Coordinates of C-alpha atoms (C1' of nucleotides) in Angstrom, one line a residue:
Chain A
X18 CA 35.8 -9.3 1.3
X19 CA 34.3 -12.4 -0.3
X20 CA 32.4 -15.1 1.7
X21 CA 34.3 -18.3 2.4
X22 CA 33.0 -20.3 -0.5
X23 CA 32.9 -17.6 -3.0
X24 CA 36.7 -17.4 -3.6
X25 CA 37.1 -20.6 -5.5
X26 CA 36.5 -20.3 -9.2
X27 CA 35.7 -23.6 -10.8
X28 CA 35.8 -22.2 -14.3
X29 CA 39.4 -21.9 -14.9
X30 CA 39.8 -18.2 -14.3
X31 CA 43.3 -18.4 -12.9
X32 CA 45.0 -17.9 -16.2
X33 CA 43.1 -14.8 -17.1
X34 CA 43.7 -13.5 -13.6
X35 CA 47.4 -13.7 -14.1
X36 CA 47.0 -12.1 -17.5
X37 CA 46.3 -8.9 -15.7
X38 CA 42.7 -8.6 -14.5
X39 CA 42.9 -5.0 -13.3
X40 CA 42.3 -4.1 -9.7
X41 CA 40.5 -1.0 -8.5
X42 CA 41.0 1.9 -10.9
X43 CA 39.8 5.5 -11.1
X44 CA 36.5 6.2 -12.8
X45 CA 36.7 8.0 -16.2
X46 CA 33.1 8.9 -17.2
X47 CA 34.2 10.3 -20.6
X48 CA 35.0 6.8 -21.8
X49 CA 32.0 5.2 -20.3
X50 CA 29.9 3.3 -22.8
X51 CA 26.7 3.6 -20.8
X52 CA 27.2 7.2 -19.6
X53 CA 23.9 8.2 -21.2
X54 CA 21.8 5.3 -19.9
X55 CA 23.1 4.6 -16.4
X56 CA 21.8 6.0 -13.2
X57 CA 24.6 8.5 -13.0
X58 CA 23.3 10.2 -16.1
X59 CA 20.8 12.0 -13.8
X60 CA 23.6 13.9 -12.2
X61 CA 25.2 17.2 -13.2
X62 CA 28.8 16.9 -14.5
X63 CA 30.0 18.3 -11.2
X64 CA 28.0 15.9 -9.1
X65 CA 29.0 13.0 -11.3
X66 CA 32.6 14.0 -10.9
X67 CA 32.3 14.0 -7.2
X68 CA 30.8 10.6 -7.2
X69 CA 33.5 9.4 -9.6
X70 CA 36.2 10.4 -7.2
X71 CA 34.5 8.5 -4.3
X72 CA 33.9 5.3 -6.3
X73 CA 36.2 3.2 -8.4
X74 CA 36.2 1.1 -11.6
X75 CA 37.0 -2.6 -11.8
X76 CA 37.2 -5.4 -14.3
X77 CA 36.0 -8.9 -13.4
X78 CA 36.8 -12.2 -15.0
X79 CA 34.1 -14.7 -15.9
X80 CA 33.0 -16.5 -12.8
X81 CA 34.4 -13.9 -10.4
X82 CA 32.3 -12.8 -7.5
X83 CA 31.4 -9.1 -7.6
X84 CA 29.3 -9.0 -4.4
X85 CA 29.1 -12.0 -2.1
X86 CA 25.9 -12.7 -0.1
X87 CA 26.7 -11.7 3.5
X88 CA 28.9 -8.7 2.6
X89 CA 28.0 -6.0 5.1
X90 CA 29.7 -3.1 3.3
X91 CA 27.0 -2.7 0.7
X92 CA 28.0 -1.4 -2.6
X93 CA 26.0 0.2 -5.3
X94 CA 27.5 -0.6 -8.7
X95 CA 26.7 0.1 -12.3
X96 CA 27.6 -2.5 -14.9
X97 CA 29.4 -0.9 -17.8
X98 CA 30.3 -3.9 -19.9
X99 CA 29.6 -7.6 -19.9
X100 CA 26.9 -9.6 -18.1
X101 CA 26.3 -10.7 -14.5
X102 CA 23.9 -12.8 -12.6
X103 CA 22.4 -12.4 -9.2
X104 CA 21.6 -15.5 -7.3
X105 CA 20.7 -16.9 -3.9
X106 CA 21.9 -20.0 -2.3
X107 CA 19.6 -22.4 -0.5
X108 CA 20.5 -24.0 2.7
X109 CA 21.1 -27.2 0.8
X110 CA 23.6 -25.5 -1.5
X111 CA 21.4 -25.1 -4.5
X112 CA 22.0 -21.9 -6.4
X113 CA 19.0 -20.0 -7.8
X114 CA 19.5 -17.3 -10.3
X115 CA 17.0 -14.5 -9.6
X116 CA 18.2 -11.8 -12.0
X117 CA 20.4 -11.1 -15.0
X118 CA 22.2 -7.8 -15.2
X119 CA 23.2 -6.2 -18.5
X120 CA 25.2 -3.0 -19.2
X121 CA 23.8 0.1 -17.5
X122 CA 22.0 -2.1 -15.0
X123 CA 22.6 -1.8 -11.3
X124 CA 24.3 -4.4 -9.2
X125 CA 23.8 -4.9 -5.6
X126 CA 21.0 -4.1 -3.2
X127 CA 20.9 -0.5 -2.3
X128 CA 19.0 -1.0 0.9
X129 CA 19.8 -4.3 2.4
X130 CA 22.0 -3.9 5.5
X131 CA 23.9 -6.9 4.3
X132 CA 23.7 -8.4 0.8
X133 CA 21.4 -11.3 0.5
X134 CA 22.4 -12.2 -3.1
X135 CA 25.5 -13.2 -4.8
X136 CA 26.5 -11.2 -7.8
X137 CA 28.8 -13.1 -10.2
X138 CA 30.3 -12.1 -13.5
X139 CA 28.9 -14.2 -16.4
X140 CA 31.4 -12.8 -18.9
X141 CA 34.4 -10.7 -18.5
X142 CA 32.9 -7.5 -17.4
X143 CA 33.5 -4.0 -15.9
X144 CA 31.6 -2.1 -13.3
X145 CA 31.8 1.2 -11.4
X146 CA 31.4 0.7 -7.6
X147 CA 30.2 3.2 -5.1
X148 CA 29.6 2.9 -1.3
X149 CA 25.8 2.5 -1.0
X150 CA 25.7 5.0 1.8
X151 CA 27.2 7.7 -0.3
X152 CA 24.7 7.1 -3.1
X153 CA 21.8 7.2 -0.7
X154 CA 23.1 10.4 0.9
X155 CA 23.5 12.1 -2.5
X156 CA 20.1 11.0 -3.6
X157 CA 18.7 12.9 -0.5
X158 CA 20.2 16.1 -1.9
X159 CA 19.5 15.5 -5.6
X160 CA 15.8 14.8 -6.4
X161 CA 16.8 14.0 -10.0
X162 CA 19.1 11.1 -8.8
X163 CA 16.4 9.9 -6.4
X164 CA 13.9 9.8 -9.1
X165 CA 16.4 8.1 -11.5
X166 CA 17.2 5.4 -8.8
X167 CA 13.5 4.8 -8.3
X168 CA 13.0 4.4 -12.1
X169 CA 15.9 2.0 -12.2
X170 CA 14.6 -0.2 -9.4
X171 CA 11.2 -0.1 -11.0
X172 CA 12.8 -1.3 -14.2
X173 CA 14.5 -4.1 -12.4
X174 CA 11.1 -5.0 -10.9
X175 CA 9.6 -5.1 -14.4
X176 CA 12.5 -7.3 -15.5
X177 CA 12.0 -9.6 -12.5
X178 CA 8.4 -9.9 -13.5
X179 CA 9.4 -10.7 -17.0
X180 CA 11.6 -13.4 -15.7
X181 CA 8.6 -14.8 -13.9
X182 CA 6.8 -14.8 -17.2
X183 CA 9.7 -16.6 -18.7
X184 CA 9.8 -19.5 -16.2
X185 CA 6.1 -19.9 -16.0
X186 CA 5.9 -21.2 -19.6
X187 CA 4.6 -24.7 -19.4
X188 CA 6.9 -26.3 -22.0
X189 CA 10.7 -26.4 -22.0
X190 CA 10.8 -25.3 -25.6
X191 CA 9.0 -22.1 -24.7
X192 CA 11.3 -21.3 -21.8
X193 CA 14.4 -21.8 -23.9
X194 CA 13.0 -19.8 -26.7
X195 CA 12.1 -16.9 -24.4
X196 CA 15.6 -17.0 -22.9
X197 CA 17.2 -16.9 -26.3
X198 CA 15.1 -13.9 -27.2
X199 CA 15.9 -12.1 -23.9
X200 CA 19.6 -12.4 -24.7
X201 CA 19.1 -11.4 -28.3
X202 CA 17.5 -8.2 -27.0
X203 CA 20.2 -7.6 -24.4
X204 CA 23.0 -8.3 -26.8
X205 CA 21.9 -5.8 -29.3
X206 CA 23.4 -2.3 -29.2
X207 CA 20.2 -0.8 -30.6
X208 CA 17.1 -1.0 -28.5
X209 CA 14.8 -1.2 -31.5
X210 CA 15.8 -4.5 -33.0
X211 CA 17.5 -7.6 -31.6
X212 CA 20.9 -9.1 -32.4
X213 CA 20.8 -12.0 -34.8
X214 CA 24.0 -13.6 -33.7
X215 CA 25.3 -13.5 -30.2
X216 CA 26.7 -15.5 -27.3
X217 CA 24.6 -17.0 -24.5
X218 CA 27.0 -16.2 -21.7
X219 CA 25.5 -19.0 -19.5
X220 CA 26.6 -22.6 -19.0
X221 CA 23.9 -25.2 -19.6
X222 CA 23.8 -25.6 -15.8
X223 CA 23.1 -21.9 -15.4
X224 CA 20.4 -21.9 -18.0
X225 CA 18.9 -24.9 -16.3
X226 CA 18.8 -23.2 -13.0
X227 CA 17.3 -20.1 -14.5
X228 CA 14.6 -21.9 -16.4
X229 CA 13.8 -24.4 -13.7
X230 CA 14.6 -27.4 -15.9
X231 CA 17.5 -29.8 -16.0
X232 CA 20.8 -29.5 -17.9
X233 CA 19.8 -32.5 -20.1
X234 CA 16.5 -30.9 -21.1
X235 CA 18.2 -27.6 -22.0
X236 CA 20.7 -29.5 -24.2
X237 CA 18.0 -31.6 -25.9
X238 CA 15.8 -28.6 -26.5
X239 CA 18.6 -26.6 -28.1
X240 CA 19.4 -29.6 -30.3
X241 CA 15.7 -29.8 -31.2
X242 CA 15.6 -26.1 -32.1
X243 CA 18.6 -26.5 -34.3
X244 CA 17.2 -29.6 -36.0
X245 CA 14.0 -27.6 -36.7
X246 CA 16.1 -25.0 -38.4
X247 CA 15.0 -22.3 -35.9
X248 CA 18.5 -21.5 -34.6
X249 CA 22.1 -22.4 -35.5
X250 CA 24.9 -22.9 -33.0
X251 CA 28.5 -22.1 -33.1
X252 CA 30.4 -23.8 -30.4
X253 CA 28.5 -24.4 -27.2
X254 CA 27.5 -20.8 -26.6
X255 CA 27.1 -19.1 -29.9
X256 CA 23.6 -18.7 -31.2
X257 CA 22.2 -17.5 -34.5
X258 CA 18.5 -16.9 -34.9
X259 CA 17.3 -18.3 -38.2
X260 CA 13.6 -18.2 -37.8
X261 CA 12.6 -15.3 -35.5
X262 CA 8.9 -15.9 -36.0
X263 CA 9.0 -19.5 -34.9
X264 CA 11.0 -18.5 -31.9
X265 CA 8.4 -15.9 -31.0
X266 CA 5.6 -18.4 -31.3
X267 CA 7.3 -20.9 -29.0
X268 CA 8.1 -18.2 -26.5
X269 CA 4.6 -17.0 -26.2
X270 CA 3.1 -20.4 -25.8
Chain B
X1 CA -11.5 3.2 -17.6
X2 CA -11.3 -0.6 -17.6
X3 CA -10.1 -2.7 -20.4
X4 CA -12.7 -4.5 -22.4
X5 CA -12.5 -7.9 -20.8
X6 CA -11.9 -6.7 -17.2
X7 CA -15.4 -5.5 -16.5
X8 CA -17.1 -8.9 -16.1
X9 CA -16.8 -10.5 -12.7
X10 CA -17.4 -14.2 -12.8
X11 CA -17.4 -14.6 -9.1
X12 CA -20.9 -13.5 -8.2
X13 CA -20.0 -10.1 -6.8
X14 CA -23.2 -8.6 -7.8
X15 CA -24.9 -9.0 -4.5
X16 CA -22.1 -7.5 -2.5
X17 CA -22.0 -4.7 -4.9
X18 CA -25.6 -3.9 -4.2
X19 CA -25.0 -4.2 -0.5
X20 CA -23.2 -1.0 -0.7
X21 CA -19.6 -1.2 -1.9
X22 CA -18.5 2.3 -1.2
X23 CA -17.4 4.6 -4.0
X24 CA -14.6 7.2 -3.6
X25 CA -14.4 8.5 -0.1
X26 CA -12.1 10.9 1.7
X27 CA -9.0 9.6 3.3
X28 CA -8.9 9.4 7.1
X29 CA -5.4 8.6 8.2
X30 CA -6.2 8.4 11.9
X31 CA -8.2 5.2 11.3
X32 CA -5.7 3.7 8.9
X33 CA -4.6 0.2 10.0
X34 CA -1.3 0.6 8.2
X35 CA -0.5 4.2 9.0
X36 CA 2.8 3.2 10.6
X37 CA 4.0 0.8 7.9
X38 CA 2.8 2.3 4.6
X39 CA 4.8 4.6 2.4
X40 CA 3.0 7.7 3.7
X41 CA 4.5 7.2 7.1
X42 CA 7.6 8.9 5.8
X43 CA 5.7 12.2 5.5
X44 CA 5.1 14.8 8.2
X45 CA 1.4 15.0 9.4
X46 CA 1.0 18.2 7.3
X47 CA 2.3 16.7 4.1
X48 CA 0.3 13.6 4.7
X49 CA -2.8 15.7 5.3
X50 CA -2.2 17.4 2.0
X51 CA -1.8 14.1 0.2
X52 CA -4.9 12.8 1.9
X53 CA -6.9 15.7 0.5
X54 CA -5.7 15.0 -3.0
X55 CA -6.3 11.3 -3.0
X56 CA -9.3 9.2 -2.0
X57 CA -10.2 5.9 -0.3
X58 CA -12.1 3.1 -1.9
X59 CA -13.4 -0.3 -1.0
X60 CA -13.3 -3.1 -3.6
X61 CA -15.2 -6.4 -3.8
X62 CA -13.5 -9.7 -4.5
X63 CA -12.7 -10.0 -8.2
X64 CA -13.1 -6.3 -8.9
X65 CA -10.5 -4.6 -11.0
X66 CA -8.5 -1.9 -9.2
X67 CA -6.2 -0.9 -12.1
X68 CA -6.6 -2.2 -15.6
X69 CA -3.7 -2.8 -17.9
X70 CA -3.8 0.0 -20.4
X71 CA -5.0 2.7 -18.1
X72 CA -3.2 5.8 -18.9
X73 CA -4.0 7.8 -15.8
X74 CA -1.6 6.1 -13.6
X75 CA -2.5 5.8 -9.9
X76 CA -0.3 5.1 -7.0
X77 CA -2.2 3.3 -4.3
X78 CA -1.6 1.8 -0.9
X79 CA -3.5 -1.3 0.1
X80 CA -4.9 -0.8 3.6
X81 CA -6.9 -4.0 4.0
X82 CA -7.3 -7.3 2.1
X83 CA -5.2 -8.8 -0.6
X84 CA -4.7 -8.1 -4.3
X85 CA -3.0 -9.7 -7.3
X86 CA -1.0 -8.1 -10.1
X87 CA -1.1 -10.0 -13.4
X88 CA -0.3 -9.7 -17.0
X89 CA -2.4 -11.1 -19.9
X90 CA -0.7 -12.9 -22.8
X91 CA -1.8 -12.3 -26.3
X92 CA -3.6 -15.7 -26.2
X93 CA -5.6 -14.6 -23.1
X94 CA -3.6 -16.5 -20.5
X95 CA -3.5 -14.7 -17.2
X96 CA -0.2 -14.7 -15.4
X97 CA 0.1 -13.5 -11.8
X98 CA 3.3 -11.7 -11.2
X99 CA 2.8 -10.4 -7.7
X100 CA 0.7 -10.6 -4.7
X101 CA 0.0 -7.4 -2.6
X102 CA -0.7 -7.4 1.1
X103 CA -1.7 -4.6 3.4
X104 CA 0.7 -1.6 3.4
X105 CA 1.9 -2.7 0.0
X106 CA 1.8 -0.4 -3.0
X107 CA -0.4 -1.1 -6.0
X108 CA 0.2 0.2 -9.5
X109 CA 3.3 1.1 -11.3
X110 CA 4.6 4.5 -10.4
X111 CA 6.6 5.1 -13.5
X112 CA 4.9 3.3 -16.4
X113 CA 3.2 5.9 -18.6
X114 CA 0.4 3.4 -19.0
X115 CA -0.2 0.5 -16.7
X116 CA 1.1 -2.8 -18.0
X117 CA -0.4 -5.0 -15.3
X118 CA -3.9 -5.7 -14.1
X119 CA -4.5 -5.2 -10.4
X120 CA -7.4 -7.2 -9.1
X121 CA -8.9 -7.6 -5.6
X122 CA -8.4 -11.1 -4.3
X123 CA -10.5 -10.5 -1.2
X124 CA -12.7 -7.6 -0.3
X125 CA -10.2 -4.9 0.2
X126 CA -9.5 -1.2 0.7
X127 CA -7.0 1.2 -0.8
X128 CA -6.0 4.8 -0.8
X129 CA -5.5 6.1 -4.3
X130 CA -3.4 9.0 -5.4
X131 CA -2.5 10.4 -8.8
X132 CA 1.0 9.1 -9.6
X133 CA 2.1 12.5 -10.8
X134 CA 1.3 14.1 -7.5
X135 CA 3.3 11.5 -5.6
X136 CA 6.2 11.8 -7.9
X137 CA 6.2 15.6 -7.5
X138 CA 5.9 15.4 -3.8
X139 CA 8.8 13.0 -3.7
X140 CA 11.0 15.5 -5.4
X141 CA 10.4 17.9 -2.6
X142 CA 10.6 15.4 0.2
X143 CA 13.7 13.3 0.3
X144 CA 12.2 11.2 3.1
X145 CA 9.4 10.2 0.8
X146 CA 11.7 9.5 -2.1
X147 CA 13.8 7.3 0.1
X148 CA 10.7 5.5 1.4
X149 CA 9.4 4.9 -2.1
X150 CA 12.7 3.5 -3.1
X151 CA 12.7 1.2 -0.1
X152 CA 9.2 0.1 -1.0
X153 CA 10.0 -0.7 -4.6
X154 CA 13.1 -2.5 -3.4
X155 CA 11.0 -4.6 -1.1
X156 CA 8.7 -5.4 -4.0
X157 CA 11.7 -6.5 -6.0
X158 CA 12.8 -8.8 -3.2
X159 CA 9.3 -10.2 -3.1
X160 CA 9.3 -10.7 -6.8
X161 CA 12.6 -12.6 -6.4
X162 CA 11.1 -14.7 -3.7
X163 CA 8.3 -15.5 -6.1
X164 CA 10.9 -16.7 -8.6
X165 CA 12.3 -18.9 -5.8
X166 CA 8.8 -20.2 -5.3
X167 CA 8.0 -21.2 -8.8
X168 CA 11.4 -22.6 -9.6
X169 CA 10.9 -25.5 -7.3
X170 CA 10.9 -28.7 -9.3
X171 CA 8.0 -30.5 -7.7
X172 CA 4.5 -29.4 -7.3
X173 CA 4.5 -30.3 -3.6
X174 CA 7.4 -27.9 -3.0
X175 CA 5.6 -25.1 -4.8
X176 CA 2.4 -25.5 -2.9
X177 CA 4.2 -25.8 0.4
X178 CA 6.1 -22.6 -0.3
X179 CA 2.9 -20.9 -1.2
X180 CA 1.2 -22.0 2.0
X181 CA 4.1 -20.7 4.0
X182 CA 4.1 -17.4 2.2
X183 CA 0.5 -16.8 3.1
X184 CA 1.0 -18.0 6.6
X185 CA 3.7 -15.3 6.9
X186 CA 1.5 -12.6 5.3
X187 CA -1.6 -13.6 7.4
X188 CA 0.2 -13.2 10.7
X189 CA -0.1 -9.9 12.4
X190 CA 3.2 -10.4 14.1
X191 CA 6.2 -10.4 11.8
X192 CA 8.2 -12.8 14.0
X193 CA 6.0 -15.9 13.8
X194 CA 3.5 -17.1 11.2
X195 CA -0.2 -17.7 11.5
X196 CA -1.1 -21.3 12.1
X197 CA -4.6 -21.1 10.7
X198 CA -5.6 -18.8 7.9
X199 CA -7.4 -18.5 4.6
X200 CA -5.8 -18.8 1.2
X201 CA -7.5 -16.0 -0.6
X202 CA -6.9 -17.6 -4.0
X203 CA -9.0 -19.9 -6.1
X204 CA -7.4 -23.1 -7.2
X205 CA -7.2 -21.5 -10.6
X206 CA -5.3 -18.6 -9.2
X207 CA -2.9 -20.8 -7.3
X208 CA -2.3 -22.8 -10.4
X209 CA -1.5 -19.7 -12.4
X210 CA 0.8 -18.4 -9.7
X211 CA 2.7 -21.7 -9.3
X212 CA 2.8 -22.6 -13.0
X213 CA 0.9 -25.9 -12.5
X214 CA -2.7 -27.0 -13.3
X215 CA -5.7 -26.7 -11.1
X216 CA -6.0 -30.4 -10.8
X217 CA -2.4 -30.7 -9.6
X218 CA -3.0 -28.0 -7.0
X219 CA -6.0 -29.9 -5.7
X220 CA -4.3 -33.3 -5.7
X221 CA -1.3 -31.8 -3.9
X222 CA -3.4 -30.2 -1.2
X223 CA -5.2 -33.5 -0.7
X224 CA -1.9 -35.3 -0.5
X225 CA -0.6 -32.8 2.1
X226 CA -3.7 -33.3 4.1
X227 CA -3.5 -37.1 3.9
X228 CA 0.0 -36.9 5.1
X229 CA -1.1 -35.0 8.2
X230 CA 0.9 -31.9 7.3
X231 CA -2.1 -29.6 6.9
X232 CA -5.8 -29.6 7.6
X233 CA -8.4 -27.9 5.6
X234 CA -11.6 -26.1 6.5
X235 CA -13.8 -25.6 3.5
X236 CA -11.9 -25.0 0.3
X237 CA -9.8 -22.1 1.4
X238 CA -9.1 -22.5 5.1
X239 CA -5.7 -23.9 6.0
X240 CA -4.3 -25.1 9.3
X241 CA -0.6 -26.0 9.5
X242 CA -0.2 -29.2 11.5
X243 CA 3.4 -30.0 10.7
X244 CA 5.4 -26.9 10.1
X245 CA 8.8 -28.7 9.8
X246 CA 7.5 -31.0 7.1
X247 CA 6.2 -28.0 5.2
X248 CA 9.5 -26.3 5.5
X249 CA 11.3 -29.4 4.2
X250 CA 9.0 -29.6 1.2
X251 CA 9.3 -25.9 0.5
X252 CA 13.1 -25.9 0.4
X253 CA 13.4 -29.0 -1.8
Chain C
dC4 C1' 49.0 -35.8 -23.8
dG5 C1' 46.3 -36.6 -19.9
dT6 C1' 43.0 -34.5 -16.8
dT7 C1' 38.9 -32.0 -15.8
dA8 C1' 34.9 -29.7 -16.7
dC9 C1' 31.2 -29.2 -19.8
dA10 C1' 27.9 -30.8 -23.3
dT11 C1' 25.4 -34.3 -25.7
dT12 C1' 22.9 -38.5 -26.4
dG13 C1' 20.3 -42.7 -24.9
dA14 C1' 16.9 -45.6 -22.1
dT15 C1' 13.8 -45.7 -18.5
dC16 C1' 10.7 -44.1 -15.0
dT17 C1' 8.1 -40.6 -12.6
dC18 C1' 5.3 -36.7 -12.3
dT19 C1' 2.3 -33.7 -14.2
dC20 C1' -1.0 -32.6 -17.9
dT21 C1' -5.1 -33.7 -20.3
dC22 C1' -9.6 -35.3 -20.7
dA23 C1' -13.7 -36.6 -18.2
dA24 C1' -17.0 -37.1 -14.6
dA25 C1' -18.6 -36.7 -9.8
dA26 C1' -19.0 -34.0 -5.6
dT27 C1' -19.0 -29.8 -3.2
dT28 C1' -19.6 -25.0 -2.3
dC29 C1' -21.9 -20.8 -2.8
dG30 C1' -25.1 -17.5 -4.4
dT31 C1' -29.8 -16.8 -5.9
dG32 C1' -34.5 -17.0 -5.8
dG33 C1' -38.7 -19.0 -4.3
Chain D
dC21 C1' -35.3 -21.2 5.4
dC22 C1' -34.8 -24.4 1.9
dA23 C1' -34.0 -25.8 -2.8
dC24 C1' -32.1 -25.0 -7.2
dG25 C1' -28.3 -23.9 -10.4
dA26 C1' -23.8 -22.3 -11.5
dA27 C1' -19.1 -22.3 -10.4
dT28 C1' -15.5 -24.4 -8.1
dT29 C1' -13.3 -28.3 -6.4
dT30 C1' -12.2 -33.1 -6.2
dT31 C1' -11.2 -37.5 -8.1
dG32 C1' -10.0 -40.9 -11.8
dA33 C1' -7.6 -42.9 -15.9
dG34 C1' -4.5 -42.5 -19.6
dA35 C1' -0.8 -40.1 -22.3
dG36 C1' 3.1 -37.2 -22.7
dA37 C1' 6.9 -34.3 -21.2
dG38 C1' 10.7 -34.0 -18.5
dA39 C1' 13.6 -36.0 -14.7
dT40 C1' 16.9 -39.4 -13.6
dC41 C1' 20.6 -42.6 -14.3
dA42 C1' 24.3 -43.7 -17.2
dA43 C1' 27.6 -43.3 -20.8
dT44 C1' 29.8 -41.0 -24.6
dG45 C1' 31.7 -37.0 -26.9
dT46 C1' 34.2 -32.5 -26.8
dA47 C1' 36.9 -28.6 -25.5
dA48 C1' 40.0 -26.2 -22.4
dC49 C1' 43.9 -26.3 -19.4
dG50 C1' 48.0 -27.8 -17.1

DNA sequence: CGTTACATTGATCTCTCTCAAAATTCGTGG
DNA sequence: CCACGAATTTTGAGAGAGATCAATGTAACG
């Protein structure tokens, strides 16, 4: 299933694995936290039931590979809980994060004959997986689904362009500030206002890749933001926003 | 129609305007250079004919605004000739290019109720414009079109991610090299191999915005590439690739 | 309790930005 | 067709931000 290099998890997942990371399980839409937002919401209950029988639900540990670049059996998945990253690997082995996926987002590339991107769990997370071919076939019969898929990919495109915005900030402070705000938005249950306290589910290395700066600069910048009283930190990943306006200013610079 | 600031063209287009930049004209698919590649190729001749009657064809001068951010009557357009850029404008007036569009590509945002991005002609170019609502309605009736639209947006997404790749290179040389290669690819009529000599239809300023570096650095980098015998220049926009391997090396760094 | 991975901090160097001026290109008008 | 003027591009010198190299600190796991 996974590509050769993707099996090893360097982040100490083995314990959690043994603790009972669940394998493939049936899909129960009634309990789905994103039933109203995800792509499947475009389907009638009957159609959704049919799709639910074809696909399955899985839980992933942090660091686990969800889709490996090179996989030929393309899946179309919806993230129901947690966060994931999509990344490409250069010939020289450098990883490059090209997208972050939050709950209700789609994982995988619906159209590529083989996946060109790795999809990796950033936190413990859950997803519903479907064979891409089935989804494509169903969308031919259900215009509402086709339209919803189109809207979802368009949304991903907008997000991708927002990411471009993020990393084309000139200064490191601006990039880090924008990243913090992006996660504040994603971490909030309500779309209208952001979370004030949340976890950045990225290592410093991942943040550095994403922002196009070095690990050291990320670290120094976070320290500077904390010293300036703009954020507070709890452990290495916990963030509390103390001065939202200052963060906005930095992010738009 | 256009936003306040978008009307002025600082690039001396007035003459070409007067020379007879054509206004809206009927669509003639027989003469279309991208009839086999564009989204409309998914339609039957009859459906395409119907769409052609609804939409119209226009030519744009370099620097002209095709879609202005804020436009509420959303159009769905196909670029048939030339090159265009999509960009957002920050609150502080900084332009940020988030996508380049080449022939057969789609312009505009099919789903946004109002456009969030400016679309501007980079070269003299031509496009077929359709009301987005009509295209969306037709795609509900024609699964083939819906699928083709989905594929197109997915392709745009891939391109957007490629752009992220481009601007997350650490060094300016790598970014410029990658940009040159991207245009070499786009300028070539054959998909299998790139053009060796072509025009970069961007000003230094546009390249700088795109790459997240300054005009001066772009200029210096091009000079350095020329001094190193990797490229040759003809005028300020003509590029000839002399050492493809060296360029590849720089671009992947 | 030691090992490993991750994060922070420090010192130095390189690259890019900034400010400034010269050179070139291109459109315009004579 | 040539000459002028505006915009763009190139080049230079100096300053600043981030990269790099290196070491210390901290947390998680076996």
